[in-house]
XYZ file of C-alpha atoms in Angstrom:
519
model
C 145.142 187.535 70.959
C 144.326 183.921 71.769
C 142.771 182.064 74.669
C 146.025 180.352 75.657
C 146.540 181.692 79.192
C 145.867 178.207 80.594
C 148.883 176.892 78.689
C 151.161 179.696 79.829
C 150.319 179.294 83.520
C 149.661 183.013 84.003
C 146.263 182.634 85.636
C 145.501 183.330 89.277
C 142.745 181.670 91.311
C 140.628 183.512 93.857
C 140.339 180.871 96.588
C 139.198 182.937 99.570
C 136.940 185.992 99.997
C 135.938 188.107 102.970
C 134.210 191.465 103.236
C 132.190 193.847 105.366
C 129.960 196.144 103.378
C 127.163 198.610 104.154
C 124.009 196.669 104.920
C 125.892 193.390 104.556
C 127.923 191.853 107.395
C 128.286 188.666 105.309
C 128.924 187.943 101.650
C 125.634 186.054 101.322
C 123.713 189.139 102.440
C 125.893 191.307 100.205
C 125.010 189.225 97.154
C 121.296 189.123 98.012
C 121.267 192.911 98.350
C 122.945 193.323 94.955
C 120.660 190.859 93.222
C 117.572 192.482 94.739
C 118.690 196.010 93.829
C 118.866 197.293 97.411
C 120.421 200.645 98.221
C 122.379 200.435 101.492
C 122.678 204.161 102.104
C 121.696 205.381 105.564
C 119.792 208.670 105.843
C 119.960 210.910 108.874
C 117.815 213.831 110.068
C 117.415 216.196 107.115
C 115.922 219.119 109.064
C 118.819 221.532 108.736
C 120.316 220.182 105.509
C 119.163 223.123 103.357
C 120.736 225.755 105.605
C 123.999 223.935 106.224
C 124.452 222.421 102.733
C 125.159 219.146 104.500
C 123.736 216.053 102.822
C 122.902 213.735 105.682
C 123.461 210.413 103.983
C 126.243 207.879 104.112
C 126.892 204.195 103.495
C 127.385 203.034 107.073
C 129.250 199.931 108.202
C 127.786 198.307 111.305
C 129.797 197.356 114.391
C 133.058 199.112 113.495
C 133.676 199.582 117.228
C 133.719 195.819 117.808
C 137.036 193.980 117.637
C 138.172 190.695 119.167
C 141.564 191.890 120.413
C 142.212 188.790 122.513
C 141.795 186.540 119.477
C 144.844 188.170 117.899
C 146.815 188.326 121.145
C 146.380 192.076 121.511
C 145.692 193.971 124.731
C 142.576 196.145 125.060
C 144.785 199.247 125.082
C 146.523 198.175 121.834
C 143.141 197.671 120.211
C 141.852 200.997 121.511
C 144.551 202.963 119.702
C 144.520 200.848 116.536
C 142.922 202.387 113.428
C 139.505 200.693 112.877
C 140.477 200.257 109.211
C 143.376 198.073 110.311
C 141.269 196.204 112.868
C 138.631 195.182 110.338
C 141.153 194.443 107.612
C 142.936 192.085 110.018
C 139.680 190.281 110.812
C 138.820 189.974 107.121
C 142.316 188.688 106.324
C 141.771 185.874 108.837
C 138.295 185.180 107.446
C 139.597 185.032 103.866
C 142.187 182.432 104.867
C 139.583 180.392 106.740
C 137.139 180.655 103.827
C 139.797 179.081 101.628
C 140.084 176.161 104.056
C 143.623 176.848 105.261
C 145.109 176.415 108.716
C 148.262 178.532 108.603
C 149.877 176.432 111.304
C 149.855 173.512 108.857
C 150.718 175.488 105.711
C 154.405 175.595 104.828
C 154.162 177.975 101.866
C 154.870 181.683 101.783
C 151.934 184.122 102.072
C 152.142 187.747 100.964
C 150.010 190.782 101.847
C 149.174 193.676 99.497
C 146.699 196.226 100.831
C 145.834 199.839 101.525
C 143.579 201.953 103.722
C 142.023 205.398 103.447
C 142.564 208.574 105.436
C 142.661 207.873 109.170
C 139.849 209.993 110.592
C 139.919 207.958 113.823
C 143.370 209.350 114.549
C 142.360 212.879 113.612
C 139.028 213.017 115.423
C 139.383 210.545 118.296
C 142.999 210.190 119.357
C 144.456 213.632 118.658
C 141.615 215.163 120.651
C 142.783 213.216 123.714
C 146.298 214.492 124.546
C 146.291 212.697 127.905
C 145.962 209.360 126.102
C 148.817 210.253 123.757
C 151.029 211.226 126.709
C 150.144 207.998 128.510
C 150.793 205.672 125.573
C 153.490 207.570 123.715
C 153.640 208.994 120.214
C 155.534 206.000 118.837
C 152.782 203.559 119.795
C 150.117 205.891 118.418
C 152.057 206.070 115.147
C 152.497 202.297 114.903
C 148.772 201.767 115.408
C 147.628 204.380 112.929
C 150.179 205.015 110.192
C 149.248 203.423 106.864
C 152.793 202.060 106.610
C 152.038 199.373 109.186
C 148.824 197.887 107.765
C 150.328 195.006 105.777
C 153.192 194.292 108.151
C 150.853 194.120 111.145
C 148.822 191.438 109.361
C 152.018 189.584 108.465
C 153.256 189.779 112.050
C 150.052 188.737 113.799
C 149.301 185.909 111.350
C 152.956 184.876 110.938
C 153.103 185.417 107.171
C 156.594 185.600 105.661
C 155.837 186.653 102.069
C 156.100 190.208 100.687
C 154.184 192.664 102.870
C 153.398 195.837 100.937
C 151.144 198.826 101.550
C 149.552 200.176 98.357
C 148.199 203.740 98.065
C 146.675 204.939 94.786
C 143.483 206.591 96.106
C 140.258 205.066 94.708
C 142.090 202.343 92.752
C 144.182 201.191 95.747
C 142.676 197.778 96.430
C 142.453 196.706 92.768
C 146.071 197.794 92.256
C 146.868 195.680 95.337
C 145.248 192.686 93.616
C 147.308 193.335 90.477
C 150.566 193.545 92.448
C 149.689 190.406 94.410
C 149.152 188.557 91.112
C 152.564 189.712 89.899
C 154.151 188.535 93.128
C 152.573 185.111 92.738
C 153.606 184.805 89.090
C 157.202 185.750 89.907
C 157.357 183.119 92.651
C 157.812 185.580 95.522
C 154.979 183.888 97.437
C 152.642 180.905 97.182
C 149.458 182.653 98.302
C 148.666 186.333 98.717
C 146.093 188.391 100.581
C 145.000 191.498 98.684
C 142.441 194.205 99.302
C 141.695 197.355 101.196
C 139.664 199.112 103.854
C 138.054 202.520 104.122
C 136.318 203.656 107.307
C 135.631 207.289 108.077
C 134.430 208.332 111.512
C 132.053 209.524 112.736
C 129.938 207.634 110.228
C 126.641 209.481 110.667
C 127.942 212.923 109.784
C 126.971 213.223 106.122
C 128.975 215.397 103.763
C 129.125 218.915 102.394
C 127.737 219.291 98.878
C 129.379 221.773 96.537
C 128.223 222.534 93.000
C 130.744 221.089 90.554
C 132.125 218.602 93.084
C 132.025 214.802 92.915
C 129.377 214.238 95.606
C 125.646 213.938 94.921
C 123.283 216.670 96.143
C 120.621 214.210 97.321
C 122.558 211.262 98.738
C 121.934 208.976 95.732
C 124.521 207.762 93.230
C 123.024 207.293 89.741
C 125.817 205.872 87.628
C 125.459 206.517 83.857
C 121.991 208.028 84.302
C 120.903 211.419 82.990
C 120.105 212.459 86.572
C 123.605 211.596 87.816
C 125.154 214.438 89.773
C 127.824 212.698 91.824
C 128.607 209.930 94.236
C 128.107 209.119 97.924
C 130.974 207.901 100.077
C 130.758 204.841 102.275
C 132.711 202.507 104.506
C 133.775 198.955 103.770
C 136.460 196.287 103.779
C 137.299 193.639 101.187
C 139.991 190.948 101.056
C 140.692 188.131 98.605
C 143.142 185.246 98.944
C 144.957 184.473 95.705
C 146.962 181.506 94.460
C 148.450 180.393 91.155
C 145.705 178.524 89.316
C 147.816 175.475 88.562
C 148.642 175.150 92.270
C 145.021 175.690 93.335
C 143.887 172.938 90.974
C 146.620 170.589 92.156
C 145.743 171.237 95.808
C 142.002 170.795 95.325
C 141.174 174.315 96.479
C 137.737 175.843 96.117
C 138.063 178.339 93.254
C 135.581 181.211 93.170
C 136.860 182.791 89.962
C 140.017 183.038 87.866
C 142.001 186.207 87.204
C 143.021 185.863 83.565
C 145.056 189.041 83.489
C 145.373 192.561 84.892
C 147.100 195.852 84.204
C 147.802 199.218 85.826
C 149.014 202.565 84.478
C 148.670 206.315 85.019
C 147.053 209.062 82.967
C 150.097 211.297 83.164
C 149.160 214.887 82.304
C 146.943 213.993 79.338
C 143.695 215.217 80.949
C 142.023 218.449 81.995
C 143.254 218.404 85.598
C 144.915 216.375 88.338
C 141.653 215.053 89.778
C 139.989 214.462 86.391
C 139.801 211.050 84.672
C 141.784 210.466 81.489
C 140.248 208.680 78.499
C 143.559 207.678 76.959
C 144.931 206.236 80.190
C 141.786 204.235 80.848
C 141.710 202.944 77.280
C 145.318 201.803 77.447
C 144.973 200.021 80.784
C 141.918 198.085 79.577
C 143.690 197.113 76.356
C 146.759 196.028 78.330
C 144.668 193.872 80.673
C 143.131 191.956 77.757
C 146.527 191.545 76.132
C 147.800 190.092 79.393
C 144.738 187.856 79.717
C 145.097 186.699 76.108
C 141.356 186.877 75.505
C 139.292 188.918 73.073
C 137.131 191.678 74.594
C 134.150 190.348 72.619
C 134.256 187.231 74.839
C 133.548 189.422 77.890
C 129.855 189.722 78.714
C 129.974 191.875 81.854
C 132.048 194.821 83.056
C 131.963 196.064 86.628
C 132.777 199.716 86.047
C 134.261 202.376 88.295
C 130.888 204.130 87.832
C 131.044 207.162 90.119
C 127.874 208.767 88.789
C 129.535 212.051 87.825
C 128.626 214.053 84.733
C 132.228 214.056 83.525
C 133.477 210.646 84.642
C 130.668 208.395 83.414
C 130.782 209.367 79.705
C 134.586 209.266 79.713
C 134.568 205.761 81.178
C 132.178 204.428 78.507
C 134.249 206.162 75.827
C 137.426 204.495 77.089
C 135.763 201.073 77.335
C 134.331 201.419 73.847
C 137.685 202.403 72.344
C 139.379 199.463 74.047
C 136.764 196.957 72.868
C 136.654 198.435 69.351
C 140.259 197.328 68.831
C 138.916 193.847 68.133
C 135.136 193.972 67.628
C 132.420 196.097 66.037
C 129.602 194.238 67.792
C 127.063 196.379 69.588
C 125.387 195.949 72.951
C 126.655 192.469 73.759
C 128.235 193.291 77.122
C 126.335 194.339 80.256
C 127.783 196.981 82.559
C 127.268 197.388 86.274
C 128.359 199.706 89.060
C 128.479 199.046 92.797
C 128.501 202.622 94.063
C 124.718 203.174 93.676
C 124.222 200.257 96.089
C 126.811 200.880 98.807
C 128.467 204.180 97.988
C 132.047 204.908 96.990
C 134.333 202.905 99.273
C 137.425 204.869 98.277
C 140.486 202.641 98.865
C 138.236 199.557 99.186
C 136.148 200.322 96.077
C 138.207 198.271 93.636
C 138.248 195.026 95.608
C 134.536 195.488 96.392
C 133.852 195.584 92.647
C 136.051 192.525 92.163
C 134.127 190.632 94.845
C 130.814 191.664 93.263
C 131.917 190.391 89.841
C 133.239 187.169 91.391
C 129.923 186.507 93.128
C 128.062 187.224 89.883
C 130.217 184.628 88.106
C 129.594 182.091 90.879
C 125.824 182.629 90.815
C 125.742 182.952 87.006
C 123.596 186.031 87.362
C 124.087 189.688 86.471
C 122.714 192.021 89.162
C 120.823 195.175 88.163
C 122.287 198.668 87.900
C 120.453 200.553 90.624
C 118.844 203.975 89.964
C 119.273 203.755 86.186
C 116.314 205.078 84.164
C 117.632 206.961 81.121
C 121.205 207.221 79.929
C 123.342 210.308 80.359
C 122.839 212.229 77.068
C 126.597 212.168 76.542
C 126.567 208.344 76.431
C 125.472 206.516 73.270
C 124.950 202.982 74.493
C 123.217 201.957 71.256
C 126.425 202.412 69.259
C 128.667 200.900 71.910
C 129.419 197.299 72.915
C 127.529 197.899 76.173
C 124.038 197.848 77.606
C 122.472 198.354 81.014
C 120.240 195.866 82.794
C 117.886 197.213 85.472
C 116.731 193.797 86.637
C 118.678 190.754 87.730
C 119.316 188.548 84.702
C 120.610 185.041 84.143
C 124.194 185.133 82.865
C 124.304 182.978 79.766
C 127.459 181.860 78.015
C 128.227 183.304 74.588
C 130.367 180.449 73.274
C 133.172 180.931 75.782
C 133.396 180.680 79.567
C 131.683 183.553 81.389
C 134.099 186.462 81.616
C 134.025 189.860 83.285
C 136.129 192.988 83.434
C 136.587 195.073 86.591
C 137.805 198.681 86.584
C 139.046 201.059 89.264
C 140.399 204.533 88.584
C 142.069 206.639 91.250
C 142.117 210.393 91.668
C 145.611 211.302 90.537
C 145.354 209.014 87.524
C 146.377 205.487 88.572
C 144.116 203.110 86.660
C 143.569 199.365 87.094
C 141.619 196.754 85.148
C 141.242 193.039 85.895
C 139.867 190.310 83.601
C 137.954 187.533 85.373
C 136.697 184.142 84.195
C 134.321 181.728 85.859
C 135.968 178.956 87.852
C 136.669 175.611 86.184
C 134.269 172.829 87.119
C 135.380 171.293 90.439
C 136.412 167.688 90.623
C 133.738 165.437 92.088
C 134.289 164.167 95.604
C 135.025 160.474 95.950
C 133.263 157.962 98.121
C 133.485 158.488 101.860
C 132.793 156.700 105.104
C 129.164 156.673 106.281
C 129.949 158.505 109.532
C 131.537 161.964 109.559
C 133.118 163.948 112.377
C 132.541 167.720 112.320
C 134.803 169.534 114.804
C 134.162 173.127 115.892
C 136.908 175.004 117.709
C 137.003 178.555 119.101
C 138.839 180.635 121.706
C 135.804 181.403 123.887
C 132.589 179.711 124.968
C 130.484 182.472 123.399
C 132.315 182.078 120.096
C 131.710 178.327 120.224
C 127.959 178.872 120.402
C 128.098 181.373 117.546
C 130.204 179.016 115.416
C 127.767 176.180 116.077
C 124.827 178.319 114.982
C 126.706 179.513 111.901
C 127.617 175.979 110.824
C 124.011 174.816 111.141
C 122.838 177.783 109.075
C 125.502 177.144 106.441
C 124.494 173.506 106.071
C 120.855 174.522 105.726
C 121.660 177.081 103.040
C 123.946 174.732 101.093
C 122.324 171.298 100.829
C 124.499 170.494 97.804
C 127.643 170.328 99.937
C 129.456 167.047 100.429
C 129.375 166.277 104.145
C 132.754 164.566 103.831
C 134.216 167.736 102.298
C 132.802 169.804 105.150
C 134.305 167.402 107.677
C 137.687 167.531 105.944
C 137.798 171.323 105.915
C 136.791 171.564 109.574
C 139.441 169.011 110.537
C 142.312 170.223 108.354
C 141.517 173.826 107.462
C 140.852 175.241 110.932
C 143.200 175.967 113.810
C 142.431 174.105 117.034
C 141.523 176.284 120.013
C 140.586 175.678 123.648
C 136.787 175.490 123.336
C 135.710 172.560 121.184
C 132.646 170.678 120.077
C 132.338 167.619 117.863
C 129.343 166.392 115.905
C 129.169 162.776 114.786
C 126.658 162.278 111.992
C 125.788 160.413 108.781
C 123.942 163.135 106.877
C 123.458 166.877 106.736
C 120.031 166.535 108.306
C 121.581 164.703 111.247
C 124.325 167.306 111.491
C 121.842 170.191 111.503
C 119.641 168.469 114.082
C 122.626 167.820 116.333
C 123.950 171.359 115.982
C 120.522 172.737 116.806
C 120.298 170.572 119.896
C 118.087 167.619 118.993
C 118.854 164.029 119.967
C 119.126 162.586 116.446
C 122.805 163.437 116.203
C 125.734 162.868 118.559
C 127.375 165.958 120.023
C 130.425 166.047 122.270
C 131.928 169.254 123.594
C 134.035 170.907 126.218
C 137.207 172.853 126.911
C 140.489 171.270 125.925
C 143.266 171.125 128.500
C 145.739 172.591 126.002
C 145.322 174.641 122.863
């Protein structure tokens, strides 16, 4: 293998990211929680847990009942019967596009959607229990709002996207398989950008789970991936979406690139394992090898792997065995590559787990820092890290280069045997911004007055947190990469300090605002 993927044009850029995770309504909070080793598992009243064998812990997602139906042109009744997984995925799809700086009304390319959701407990526990509502609305409308088949096409319809629109369902590997398929669609020319990801929301959230000896869930509500005390995982709710584009096009268009997908692969275990729900070493090994072949990079150039890491006695040792076999095809080096796992922090997000791991690895590349593996004290006795290419870090550590660009692997393995692995590389250095005019115009545009105030506050906070930003670049994105709506505000300023002061209401900047006559 060689490092020639740049020459072949097979690389994909991640240009937009959006997510809602337990304990983290924003990606900045998500990263801070990971870096600080915070467990975002909510614990409920444990009084009757011993008698009922119910573990009252779950990774809860805040505000799942909130949805801006009017923003997407939906009626309150349509929103009421729509699966919350689809509601939040739709919002994150919009946010991912905005984060990439694109106004779809001005974009003439084709945009695809590849995504999946988990089991619809909202339908089972909220709608089916209300037969009067079903009679009033009709079974067809209930089906259209809740069947998995309509996730991707609803996003395509509401956002007017004309690329491939495909629902992906491979259990726990769903959203990473969606990323892989979106990359293939981009490379084949079926679309020019693609949204990929997944959502998993189970209701009611504060219900805990039943623990059974020999199952995959933890008896105490803690996931301890690769640790000797690991006894299972904890399930949680979350949503993750990335916007992808061919790297050569992203570079040509001056897009912000968060990370580069060098290559990816998917496969299935077949029957070569102890049971249908069990992981397969051979299948995992082959998919990892295939991903590095596709990426055209040597595994020894990878210094971090975001594992599937469920914290089960069987799965954890098998995953390290498969990784070791795949890496040993080209290197005998020991303990040069850190491993991490997201599930101890936010639980197992089921269909959204893969893209959540991808987002974590992308943020680690951006910040050049490897977050700690939470709850790790001593290795599972069945894992020999000392003789493997891998090691565990229990504290946040600077991510140093090892002679090549920073690279990471991301794994997701689904019950039923569909495996996925993605190879990431840090983004190329961005081109420097040119000279600009002394005065800049920062427009803010929303559909409601309340949203305008929130957007103003958010922009001020963003400028405070990111003093390195070019004010001209910010102005350009706000002018070109946002759709114009009825409620608008404009800030005229010469520096970020002036912009922040104006946004926060002082007199040192110039602020103009109001409601436009037409959208």
